[in-house]
Amino acid sequence: MVAPAIIALGGSLLYGDHDVKTWLGQLRQTIVHLEGNGRKIGLVIGGGKPARDGIQLAEHLVKDRYQLDEIGIAATRLNATILQTMLAEIGCNVADVVPTSTDTAATLFERFDVVVMGGTKPGHTTDAVSVAFARDSGAANVIIATNVSHVYTADPRTNDDAEPIDMLTLSELQEITGKEALDPGQSAAVDPIAVQWAIECGLRIGVLDGRDIRRIEDALEGRPFEGTLVQPE
Ligand code: UTP
């Protein structure tokens, strides 16, 4: 079997200020087009606003971080169900379940062209899930589609001098993200756990602004894309 394309879609892509309905239509067209060309596609969707809102609602009463993570995971599975239903509607051969582990997700490619999932276990985000899904399904690359154009030298939300980076290595990325796991609902350019797992399996990562579907398509087709290419050592 040809290795599937694995794409992490940040939850912000479903709940941002852009025209989300148009974007969803474009995403669906892209997936159907890829499927028509014989590709297998794994989509890992983040929790976005429902995850953050749910965690915020509970966190003054719930102190166990793993339980807060479970709320985030539930939100990712809600979003996965939305995408899965939307793809099934158009006749896409998409898995009829939202798998809860990446090894199960990988085996679903034996029967389906498209597999949509959200989170798996507490302690990391869906960025890390996409890396594990790539590892378990034999993919050499992961696309992390967010609402930021590149990985920056520092957090661009708080640092005016932050510069976008076109290319770097996984260990250089790790110098930017650090190694500490994120708190429940906390966001970062790329989840440090995802970076660590990518180092362990030698994966290449493309980080790009997924609101522009063409950037996702460019990366999927192996063309130069606007964003950051993160190479193994
Ligand atoms: P996300 O994967 O959505 O976080 O998980 P994110 O990428 O930072 O945010 P978006 O989607 O781009 O906006 C949301 C939360 O769900 C829990 C964590 O608490 C995480 O912060 N989560 C998610 C897990 O604990 N395990 C998972 O496998 C996935």
Coordinates of C-alpha atoms and ligand atoms in Angstrom, one line a residue:
M1 CA 0.0 0.0 0.0
V2 CA 1.2 3.5 -0.8
A3 CA 2.0 5.5 2.3
P4 CA -1.0 7.8 3.2
A5 CA -0.8 11.5 3.5
I6 CA -1.3 12.6 7.1
I7 CA -2.6 16.1 7.8
A8 CA -3.1 17.7 11.3
L9 CA -5.8 20.3 11.0
G10 CA -5.7 22.8 13.9
G11 CA -9.1 23.2 15.5
S12 CA -8.9 27.0 14.8
L13 CA -9.5 26.1 11.1
L14 CA -13.1 25.2 12.1
Y15 CA -13.7 28.1 14.4
G16 CA -11.7 31.0 13.1
D17 CA -12.6 34.4 11.6
H18 CA -12.2 33.2 8.0
D19 CA -15.1 32.0 5.9
V20 CA -15.2 28.5 7.5
K21 CA -18.1 27.1 5.4
T22 CA -16.3 28.0 2.1
W23 CA -13.1 26.5 3.6
L24 CA -14.8 23.3 4.5
G25 CA -16.2 23.0 0.9
Q26 CA -12.6 23.5 -0.5
L27 CA -11.2 21.0 2.0
R28 CA -13.8 18.4 1.0
Q29 CA -13.1 19.0 -2.7
T30 CA -9.3 18.5 -2.1
I31 CA -9.8 15.3 -0.3
V32 CA -12.2 13.9 -2.9
H33 CA -9.7 14.9 -5.6
L34 CA -6.8 13.1 -3.8
E35 CA -9.0 10.0 -3.3
G36 CA -9.8 10.0 -7.0
N37 CA -6.0 10.0 -7.7
G38 CA -5.6 6.9 -5.6
R39 CA -4.2 8.5 -2.5
K40 CA -5.0 7.5 1.1
I41 CA -5.5 10.4 3.5
G42 CA -5.5 10.6 7.3
L43 CA -7.0 13.7 8.9
V44 CA -6.3 14.6 12.5
I45 CA -8.5 17.4 13.7
G46 CA -7.9 19.6 16.8
G47 CA -10.4 20.7 19.4
G48 CA -10.5 24.5 18.7
K49 CA -13.0 26.6 20.5
P50 CA -15.1 23.8 22.0
A51 CA -11.9 22.3 23.6
R52 CA -10.8 25.6 25.0
D53 CA -14.3 26.6 26.2
G54 CA -14.9 23.2 27.8
I55 CA -11.5 23.2 29.6
Q56 CA -12.0 26.7 30.8
L57 CA -15.5 25.9 32.1
A58 CA -14.2 23.0 34.1
E59 CA -10.8 24.1 35.3
H60 CA -11.8 26.0 38.4
L61 CA -13.5 22.8 39.7
V62 CA -11.4 20.1 38.1
K63 CA -7.7 20.0 39.2
D64 CA -6.6 16.8 37.5
R65 CA -4.9 17.8 34.3
Y66 CA -5.6 14.5 32.7
Q67 CA -9.4 15.0 33.2
L68 CA -9.1 18.4 31.6
D69 CA -7.3 16.8 28.7
E70 CA -10.2 14.3 28.4
I71 CA -12.5 17.3 27.8
G72 CA -10.2 18.5 25.1
I73 CA -10.2 15.1 23.5
A74 CA -14.0 14.9 23.5
A75 CA -14.0 18.2 21.6
T76 CA -11.5 16.9 19.0
R77 CA -13.8 13.8 18.4
L78 CA -16.8 16.1 18.0
N79 CA -14.8 17.9 15.2
A80 CA -13.7 14.6 13.7
T81 CA -17.3 13.5 13.5
I82 CA -18.2 16.7 11.7
L83 CA -15.5 16.2 9.1
Q84 CA -16.2 12.4 8.8
T85 CA -19.9 13.0 8.2
M86 CA -19.3 15.8 5.7
L87 CA -17.0 13.5 3.7
A88 CA -19.3 10.5 3.9
E89 CA -22.1 12.7 2.6
I90 CA -20.3 13.2 -0.7
G91 CA -19.7 9.5 -1.2
C92 CA -16.1 9.5 0.0
N93 CA -14.8 6.1 1.2
V94 CA -14.2 7.5 4.7
A95 CA -13.9 5.2 7.8
D96 CA -17.3 5.0 9.5
V97 CA -15.7 5.3 13.0
V98 CA -13.5 7.9 14.6
P99 CA -10.6 5.7 15.8
T100 CA -9.3 6.4 19.3
S101 CA -5.8 5.1 18.8
T102 CA -3.3 5.6 15.9
D103 CA -2.6 1.9 15.4
T104 CA -6.3 1.2 14.9
A105 CA -6.5 4.3 12.6
A106 CA -3.6 2.9 10.5
T107 CA -5.3 -0.5 10.1
L108 CA -8.5 1.2 8.8
F109 CA -6.6 2.1 5.6
E110 CA -6.9 -1.5 4.6
R111 CA -10.7 -0.8 4.0
F112 CA -11.0 2.9 3.6
D113 CA -9.3 5.7 1.6
V114 CA -9.8 8.4 4.3
V115 CA -9.6 8.1 8.0
V116 CA -10.6 11.0 10.3
M117 CA -9.6 11.1 13.9
G118 CA -9.1 13.5 16.8
G119 CA -7.2 13.0 20.1
T120 CA -6.1 9.7 21.7
K121 CA -4.8 10.0 25.2
P122 CA -4.1 12.8 27.7
G123 CA -0.7 14.5 27.8
H124 CA -0.3 15.8 24.3
T125 CA -2.2 17.5 21.5
T126 CA -3.4 16.4 18.1
D127 CA -0.1 17.5 16.6
A128 CA 1.5 14.5 18.4
V129 CA -1.4 12.3 17.3
S130 CA -0.6 13.1 13.7
V131 CA 3.0 12.2 14.2
A132 CA 2.1 8.8 15.8
F133 CA -0.5 8.2 13.0
A134 CA 2.2 8.8 10.4
R135 CA 4.6 6.5 12.2
D136 CA 2.0 3.7 12.5
S137 CA 0.9 4.0 8.9
G138 CA 4.3 4.2 7.3
A139 CA 4.2 7.9 6.2
A140 CA 7.4 9.8 6.0
N141 CA 5.8 13.3 6.3
V142 CA 3.2 15.1 8.3
I143 CA 1.5 18.4 7.4
I144 CA 0.6 20.5 10.3
A145 CA -2.0 23.0 9.1
T146 CA -2.7 25.9 11.6
N147 CA -3.7 29.5 11.4
V148 CA -0.2 30.8 11.4
S149 CA 1.9 31.1 8.2
H150 CA 5.2 29.7 9.5
V151 CA 7.1 28.6 12.6
Y152 CA 8.6 31.8 13.9
T153 CA 11.8 32.5 15.8
A154 CA 9.7 33.5 18.8
D155 CA 5.9 33.7 19.5
P156 CA 4.7 36.3 17.0
R157 CA 1.7 37.1 19.2
T158 CA 3.9 38.5 21.9
N159 CA 7.1 39.4 20.1
D160 CA 7.2 42.0 17.3
D161 CA 10.7 41.0 16.3
A162 CA 9.7 37.3 15.6
E163 CA 10.8 36.3 12.1
P164 CA 9.2 33.5 10.0
I165 CA 11.4 30.5 9.2
D166 CA 11.3 28.7 5.9
M167 CA 13.4 25.7 6.8
L168 CA 14.9 24.2 9.9
T169 CA 15.8 20.8 11.5
L170 CA 13.7 19.0 14.1
S171 CA 16.3 19.7 16.8
E172 CA 16.3 23.4 15.9
L173 CA 12.5 23.3 16.2
Q174 CA 12.9 21.7 19.5
E175 CA 15.1 24.6 20.7
I176 CA 12.2 26.9 19.9
T177 CA 9.3 24.7 21.4
G178 CA 11.2 23.3 24.4
K179 CA 10.6 19.8 25.6
E180 CA 7.9 20.4 28.3
A181 CA 4.4 19.1 27.6
L182 CA 1.8 21.9 27.1
D183 CA -0.9 22.5 29.8
P184 CA -4.5 21.4 28.8
G185 CA -5.8 23.7 26.2
Q186 CA -2.5 25.6 25.8
S187 CA -1.4 26.2 22.3
A188 CA 2.1 26.5 20.7
A189 CA 3.6 26.7 17.2
V190 CA 4.0 22.9 17.3
D191 CA 3.4 20.6 20.4
P192 CA 6.8 19.8 22.0
I193 CA 5.7 16.1 22.3
A194 CA 5.0 16.0 18.6
V195 CA 8.5 17.3 17.9
Q196 CA 10.1 14.7 20.3
W197 CA 8.2 11.8 18.6
A198 CA 9.1 13.1 15.1
I199 CA 12.8 13.1 16.2
E200 CA 12.4 9.5 17.4
C201 CA 10.9 8.3 14.1
G202 CA 12.8 10.7 11.7
L203 CA 9.7 12.3 10.2
R204 CA 9.6 15.4 8.0
I205 CA 7.0 18.1 9.0
G206 CA 5.5 20.9 7.0
V207 CA 3.9 23.7 9.0
L208 CA 1.6 26.0 7.1
D209 CA -1.5 28.2 7.2
G210 CA -4.3 25.8 6.4
R211 CA -6.8 28.5 5.8
D212 CA -5.3 28.7 2.3
I213 CA -6.2 25.3 0.9
R214 CA -3.6 25.7 -1.9
R215 CA -0.8 25.6 0.6
I216 CA -2.1 22.2 1.9
E217 CA -2.4 21.0 -1.8
D218 CA 1.1 22.2 -2.6
A219 CA 2.6 20.4 0.3
L220 CA 0.6 17.2 -0.4
E221 CA 1.7 17.2 -4.0
G222 CA 5.4 17.6 -3.0
R223 CA 5.6 21.1 -4.5
P224 CA 7.3 24.1 -2.8
F225 CA 4.8 25.5 -0.3
E226 CA 4.5 28.7 1.6
G227 CA 5.3 27.7 5.2
T228 CA 8.0 26.0 7.2
L229 CA 9.7 22.7 6.2
V230 CA 11.1 20.9 9.2
Q231 CA 13.7 18.3 8.2
P232 CA 15.0 15.3 10.1
E233 CA 18.7 15.7 11.0
Ligands
UTP1 P1 -5.7 20.2 20.2 O1 -4.9 19.2 19.6 O2 -6.8 20.8 19.6 O3 -4.7 21.4 20.7 O4 -6.2 19.6 21.6 P2 -4.1 22.5 19.9 O5 -3.5 21.9 18.6 O6 -3.2 23.3 20.8 O7 -5.3 23.5 19.5 P3 -6.0 23.8 18.1 O8 -6.9 22.7 17.8 O9 -5.0 24.1 17.1 O10 -6.8 25.0 18.5 C1 -7.0 20.4 22.5 C2 -6.7 19.9 23.9 O11 -7.2 18.5 24.0 C3 -6.4 17.7 24.8 C4 -5.3 18.7 25.4 O12 -5.7 19.2 26.6 C5 -5.3 19.8 24.3 O13 -4.8 21.0 24.8 N1 -5.8 16.6 24.0 C6 -6.0 16.5 22.7 C7 -5.2 15.5 24.7 O14 -5.1 15.5 25.9 N2 -4.8 14.4 23.9 C8 -4.9 14.4 22.6 O15 -4.5 13.4 21.9 C9 -5.5 15.5 21.9

